mmCIF file of C-alpha atoms in Angstrom:
data_model
loop_
_atom_site.group_PDB
_atom_site.id
_atom_site.type_symbol
_atom_site.label_atom_id
_atom_site.label_comp_id
_atom_site.label_asym_id
_atom_site.label_seq_id
_atom_site.Cartn_x
_atom_site.Cartn_y
_atom_site.Cartn_z
ATOM 1 C CA MET A 1 -0.089 -0.045 0.100
ATOM 2 C CA ASP A 2 1.052 3.507 -0.660
ATOM 3 C CA THR A 3 2.126 6.093 2.269
ATOM 4 C CA PRO A 4 -0.940 8.032 2.394
ATOM 5 C CA ILE A 5 -0.771 11.665 1.903
ATOM 6 C CA ASP A 6 -0.526 13.830 4.756
ATOM 7 C CA PRO A 7 -3.255 16.230 5.123
ATOM 8 C CA ALA A 8 -1.160 18.459 7.416
ATOM 9 C CA SER A 9 1.393 18.919 4.146
ATOM 10 C CA LEU A 10 -1.442 20.269 1.974
ATOM 11 C CA ARG A 11 -1.473 23.852 1.556
ATOM 12 C CA TYR A 12 -3.770 26.328 -0.590
ATOM 13 C CA ASP A 13 -3.084 29.778 -0.703
ATOM 14 C CA HIS A 14 -6.066 32.232 -0.580
ATOM 15 C CA ASP A 15 -5.495 35.475 -2.835
ATOM 16 C CA ALA A 16 -8.901 37.063 -2.720
ATOM 17 C CA ALA A 17 -9.433 41.014 -2.868
ATOM 18 C CA GLY A 18 -11.332 40.806 0.385
ATOM 19 C CA LEU A 19 -14.319 41.477 1.483
ATOM 20 C CA HIS A 20 -15.680 44.945 3.318
ATOM 21 C CA ARG A 21 -18.186 46.373 5.079
ATOM 22 C CA ARG A 22 -19.271 48.550 2.378
ATOM 23 C CA ASP A 23 -19.348 45.752 0.087
ATOM 24 C CA LEU A 24 -22.196 43.826 1.723
ATOM 25 C CA ASP A 25 -26.411 44.250 1.214
ATOM 26 C CA PRO A 26 -27.979 45.798 4.920
ATOM 27 C CA ASP A 27 -29.959 42.881 3.795
ATOM 28 C CA PRO A 28 -28.353 39.281 4.314
ATOM 29 C CA ILE A 29 -30.737 37.603 2.277
ATOM 30 C CA LYS A 30 -29.831 39.927 -0.570
ATOM 31 C CA GLN A 31 -26.352 39.799 0.011
ATOM 32 C CA PHE A 32 -26.362 35.668 0.147
ATOM 33 C CA ALA A 33 -28.802 35.895 -3.513
ATOM 34 C CA ASN A 34 -25.624 38.529 -4.723
ATOM 35 C CA TRP A 35 -23.430 35.733 -3.959
ATOM 36 C CA PHE A 36 -25.096 32.548 -5.191
ATOM 37 C CA THR A 37 -25.563 34.634 -8.114
ATOM 38 C CA THR A 38 -21.773 35.012 -8.631
ATOM 39 C CA ALA A 39 -21.522 31.853 -7.830
ATOM 40 C CA VAL A 40 -23.986 30.445 -10.262
ATOM 41 C CA GLU A 41 -22.286 32.481 -13.240
ATOM 42 C CA ALA A 42 -18.807 31.283 -12.162
ATOM 43 C CA GLY A 43 -20.073 27.566 -13.478
ATOM 44 C CA ILE A 44 -19.605 26.155 -10.330
ATOM 45 C CA ARG A 45 -21.217 22.460 -9.888
ATOM 46 C CA ASP A 46 -23.765 21.896 -7.879
ATOM 47 C CA VAL A 47 -23.578 25.242 -6.381
ATOM 48 C CA ASN A 48 -26.655 24.697 -4.645
ATOM 49 C CA ALA A 49 -25.010 22.180 -2.510
ATOM 50 C CA MET A 50 -24.458 22.409 1.242
ATOM 51 C CA SER A 51 -23.320 20.753 4.081
ATOM 52 C CA LEU A 52 -26.640 20.433 6.568
ATOM 53 C CA ALA A 53 -26.253 19.903 10.489
ATOM 54 C CA THR A 54 -28.762 18.442 12.531
ATOM 55 C CA ALA A 55 -28.336 16.743 16.110
ATOM 56 C CA THR A 56 -30.432 14.523 18.121
ATOM 57 C CA PRO A 57 -32.058 15.779 21.432
ATOM 58 C CA ASP A 58 -28.993 14.541 23.033
ATOM 59 C CA ALA A 59 -27.220 16.701 21.369
ATOM 60 C CA HIS A 60 -25.357 14.368 18.863
ATOM 61 C CA PRO A 61 -24.288 16.257 16.119
ATOM 62 C CA PHE A 62 -24.778 14.632 12.312
ATOM 63 C CA VAL A 63 -23.996 16.013 9.044
ATOM 64 C CA ARG A 64 -24.914 15.345 5.218
ATOM 65 C CA VAL A 65 -24.641 17.496 1.754
ATOM 66 C CA VAL A 66 -28.456 18.279 0.356
ATOM 67 C CA LEU A 67 -29.406 20.490 -2.149
ATOM 68 C CA LEU A 68 -30.676 24.155 -1.772
ATOM 69 C CA LYS A 69 -34.484 24.695 -3.418
ATOM 70 C CA GLY A 70 -35.112 27.646 -2.677
ATOM 71 C CA PHE A 71 -34.610 30.781 -0.280
ATOM 72 C CA ASP A 72 -36.595 34.196 0.346
ATOM 73 C CA GLN A 73 -36.725 36.323 3.314
ATOM 74 C CA ASN A 74 -38.699 33.093 5.391
ATOM 75 C CA GLY A 75 -35.693 31.102 5.057
ATOM 76 C CA PHE A 76 -33.893 28.434 3.000
ATOM 77 C CA VAL A 77 -35.701 25.395 1.766
ATOM 78 C CA PHE A 78 -34.591 21.733 0.914
ATOM 79 C CA PHE A 79 -36.843 18.618 0.698
ATOM 80 C CA THR A 80 -36.397 15.289 1.972
ATOM 81 C CA ASN A 81 -38.051 12.219 3.483
ATOM 82 C CA TYR A 82 -39.352 12.953 6.674
ATOM 83 C CA GLU A 83 -38.602 9.265 7.659
ATOM 84 C CA SER A 84 -35.181 10.064 7.339
ATOM 85 C CA GLU A 85 -32.528 10.221 9.885
ATOM 86 C CA LYS A 86 -31.991 14.361 9.052
ATOM 87 C CA GLY A 87 -36.152 14.251 9.008
ATOM 88 C CA GLU A 88 -36.186 12.246 12.393
ATOM 89 C CA GLN A 89 -33.731 14.698 13.910
ATOM 90 C CA LEU A 90 -35.523 18.362 13.165
ATOM 91 C CA GLU A 91 -38.354 16.711 14.182
ATOM 92 C CA ALA A 92 -37.360 16.057 17.509
ATOM 93 C CA ASN A 93 -34.803 19.348 17.914
ATOM 94 C CA PRO A 94 -36.239 21.774 15.279
ATOM 95 C CA HIS A 95 -32.321 23.565 14.657
ATOM 96 C CA ALA A 96 -29.984 23.202 11.772
ATOM 97 C CA ALA A 97 -26.522 24.669 10.548
ATOM 98 C CA MET A 98 -25.718 24.768 7.231
ATOM 99 C CA ALA A 99 -22.615 25.686 5.107
ATOM 100 C CA PHE A 100 -21.932 26.729 1.623
ATOM 101 C CA TYR A 101 -18.248 26.238 0.041
ATOM 102 C CA TRP A 102 -17.377 27.412 -3.107
ATOM 103 C CA ILE A 103 -13.330 27.520 -3.569
ATOM 104 C CA GLU A 104 -13.170 28.708 -6.693
ATOM 105 C CA LEU A 105 -14.696 32.112 -5.545
ATOM 106 C CA ASP A 106 -12.756 31.287 -1.855
ATOM 107 C CA ARG A 107 -16.026 31.860 -0.149
ATOM 108 C CA GLN A 108 -17.966 30.268 2.303
ATOM 109 C CA ILE A 109 -21.687 31.393 3.876
ATOM 110 C CA ARG A 110 -22.631 29.603 7.421
ATOM 111 C CA ILE A 111 -26.643 29.893 8.436
ATOM 112 C CA THR A 112 -27.729 28.820 11.783
ATOM 113 C CA GLY A 113 -31.594 28.749 12.612
ATOM 114 C CA SER A 114 -34.587 27.074 13.619
ATOM 115 C CA VAL A 115 -36.614 24.860 11.423
ATOM 116 C CA ALA A 116 -40.190 24.428 10.152
ATOM 117 C CA LYS A 117 -41.892 21.830 7.811
ATOM 118 C CA THR A 118 -43.037 23.239 4.427
ATOM 119 C CA SER A 119 -46.603 23.408 4.000
ATOM 120 C CA ALA A 120 -48.245 20.428 2.283
ATOM 121 C CA GLU A 121 -48.911 22.629 -1.166
ATOM 122 C CA GLU A 122 -45.030 24.200 -1.511
ATOM 123 C CA SER A 123 -43.899 20.551 -1.283
ATOM 124 C CA GLU A 124 -46.442 19.167 -3.304
ATOM 125 C CA ARG A 125 -45.709 21.459 -6.008
ATOM 126 C CA TYR A 126 -41.702 21.227 -5.645
ATOM 127 C CA PHE A 127 -42.516 17.578 -5.725
ATOM 128 C CA HIS A 128 -44.130 17.998 -8.973
ATOM 129 C CA SER A 129 -41.695 19.810 -10.983
ATOM 130 C CA ARG A 130 -39.161 17.125 -10.561
ATOM 131 C CA PRO A 131 -38.361 14.395 -13.295
ATOM 132 C CA PRO A 132 -40.609 11.449 -12.669
ATOM 133 C CA ALA A 133 -37.918 8.620 -12.379
ATOM 134 C CA SER A 134 -37.325 11.153 -8.802
ATOM 135 C CA GLN A 135 -40.858 10.946 -8.105
ATOM 136 C CA LEU A 136 -40.838 7.407 -8.092
ATOM 137 C CA GLY A 137 -37.340 6.967 -6.180
ATOM 138 C CA ALA A 138 -38.894 8.589 -3.485
ATOM 139 C CA TRP A 139 -41.402 6.168 -3.469
ATOM 140 C CA ALA A 140 -39.225 3.396 -3.942
ATOM 141 C CA SER A 141 -36.417 4.022 -0.985
ATOM 142 C CA PRO A 142 -36.627 3.509 2.443
ATOM 143 C CA GLN A 143 -34.393 6.629 2.800
ATOM 144 C CA SER A 144 -31.791 6.088 5.671
ATOM 145 C CA GLN A 145 -33.436 2.398 6.617
ATOM 146 C CA VAL A 146 -30.898 -0.855 6.632
ATOM 147 C CA ILE A 147 -31.440 -2.692 3.215
ATOM 148 C CA GLU A 148 -30.307 -5.975 2.271
ATOM 149 C CA GLY A 149 -28.931 -4.610 -0.855
ATOM 150 C CA ARG A 150 -29.749 -2.669 -3.657
ATOM 151 C CA ASP A 151 -32.267 -5.249 -5.334
ATOM 152 C CA VAL A 152 -34.414 -4.282 -2.721
ATOM 153 C CA LEU A 153 -34.358 -0.354 -3.912
ATOM 154 C CA GLU A 154 -34.706 -1.716 -7.549
ATOM 155 C CA THR A 155 -37.723 -4.353 -6.547
ATOM 156 C CA ARG A 156 -39.447 -1.236 -4.983
ATOM 157 C CA LEU A 157 -38.708 1.100 -8.071
ATOM 158 C CA ALA A 158 -40.334 -1.640 -10.258
ATOM 159 C CA GLU A 159 -43.454 -1.544 -8.028
ATOM 160 C CA ALA A 160 -43.760 1.930 -8.139
ATOM 161 C CA THR A 161 -43.715 2.333 -11.602
ATOM 162 C CA GLU A 162 -46.101 -0.042 -11.820
ATOM 163 C CA ARG A 163 -48.163 1.009 -9.480
ATOM 164 C CA PHE A 164 -48.337 4.609 -11.144
ATOM 165 C CA ALA A 165 -47.937 3.495 -14.386
ATOM 166 C CA GLY A 166 -50.047 5.958 -16.914
ATOM 167 C CA LYS A 167 -51.134 8.458 -14.037
ATOM 168 C CA PRO A 168 -49.640 11.139 -12.080
ATOM 169 C CA ILE A 169 -47.653 10.522 -9.154
ATOM 170 C CA PRO A 170 -48.876 11.228 -5.828
ATOM 171 C CA LEU A 171 -46.556 13.069 -3.319
ATOM 172 C CA PRO A 172 -45.764 10.718 -0.657
ATOM 173 C CA PRO A 173 -47.033 11.422 2.258
ATOM 174 C CA TYR A 174 -43.909 11.251 4.245
ATOM 175 C CA TRP A 175 -42.001 13.698 2.256
ATOM 176 C CA GLY A 176 -41.908 16.957 1.846
ATOM 177 C CA GLY A 177 -39.424 20.269 2.907
ATOM 178 C CA PHE A 178 -37.904 21.989 5.954
ATOM 179 C CA ARG A 179 -37.268 25.966 6.079
ATOM 180 C CA VAL A 180 -34.276 27.240 7.609
ATOM 181 C CA ILE A 181 -35.164 30.157 9.751
ATOM 182 C CA PRO A 182 -31.977 32.024 9.780
ATOM 183 C CA ALA A 183 -31.236 33.694 13.146
ATOM 184 C CA THR A 184 -27.183 33.947 11.572
ATOM 185 C CA ILE A 185 -26.072 34.324 8.655
ATOM 186 C CA GLU A 186 -21.999 34.655 7.684
ATOM 187 C CA PHE A 187 -20.155 35.505 4.533
ATOM 188 C CA TRP A 188 -16.405 34.370 5.001
ATOM 189 C CA GLN A 189 -14.109 35.394 2.474
ATOM 190 C CA GLY A 190 -10.724 33.929 2.005
ATOM 191 C CA ARG A 191 -7.525 36.088 2.320
ATOM 192 C CA PRO A 192 -3.797 35.557 2.760
ATOM 193 C CA ASN A 193 -2.136 34.451 5.557
ATOM 194 C CA ARG A 194 -5.136 32.642 6.703
ATOM 195 C CA LEU A 195 -6.387 36.164 7.729
ATOM 196 C CA HIS A 196 -9.592 35.848 6.283
ATOM 197 C CA ASP A 197 -12.411 38.519 5.951
ATOM 198 C CA ARG A 198 -15.543 37.085 8.231
ATOM 199 C CA PHE A 199 -18.990 38.942 8.608
ATOM 200 C CA ARG A 200 -21.725 37.793 10.511
ATOM 201 C CA TYR A 201 -25.725 39.295 10.708
ATOM 202 C CA ALA A 202 -27.563 38.455 13.240
ATOM 203 C CA ARG A 203 -31.328 38.718 13.693
ATOM 204 C CA GLN A 204 -32.553 41.387 16.447
ATOM 205 C CA PRO A 205 -35.827 40.726 18.207
ATOM 206 C CA ASP A 206 -37.548 43.099 16.079
ATOM 207 C CA GLY A 207 -36.813 41.693 13.094
ATOM 208 C CA SER A 208 -33.944 43.456 11.944
ATOM 209 C CA TRP A 209 -30.417 42.707 11.046
ATOM 210 C CA SER A 210 -27.289 43.532 13.205
ATOM 211 C CA LEU A 211 -23.939 43.123 11.312
ATOM 212 C CA HIS A 212 -20.418 42.708 12.787
ATOM 213 C CA ARG A 213 -16.714 41.694 11.502
ATOM 214 C CA LEU A 214 -15.660 38.861 13.236
ATOM 215 C CA ALA A 215 -11.778 37.632 13.452
ATOM 216 C CA PRO A 216 -10.660 34.632 11.478
#
């Protein structure tokens, strides 16, 4: 076996021009939209991929990558199986953290907040915007459950395909969206010598946002 690469030996020099308070919109949702648009225009693959952290009621953390499917002044939306590991954790402990990392731009965005389910109407609208194969996949996969092998999924997919042949595929009762309602939103810009720029918005009791620079 070859000698493994030592992670401590890896170096990446950040050379971005930096981030200044004057660059930031007073509204963090608009600032997110600005950065998200820039990332899309940069051609970053899976630009809406984000790390989503949840925790059990006794504070055991879990993290995975999911896809952002919408955002506005009400929050940031993703969809999943409510009976999955993350779905059950969010049901019991409705708080989450999200992180986007766009290395091509030397940028990160970190978001924390409470979590609520989207309405059934919103979930159904998004579900039916998905390709039919993805809709069938939601019926076929008992997400996060132990299965004997991939043939289980193939069998369940075949059964769902036959069941809904020639008719609209309904929204599974256990499937829908979550909305992360932000309490903090942080924008991070890589800089040389690990002296990165960090600015954090924090929601105030009256709904307004404060903005502070943080040490890297």
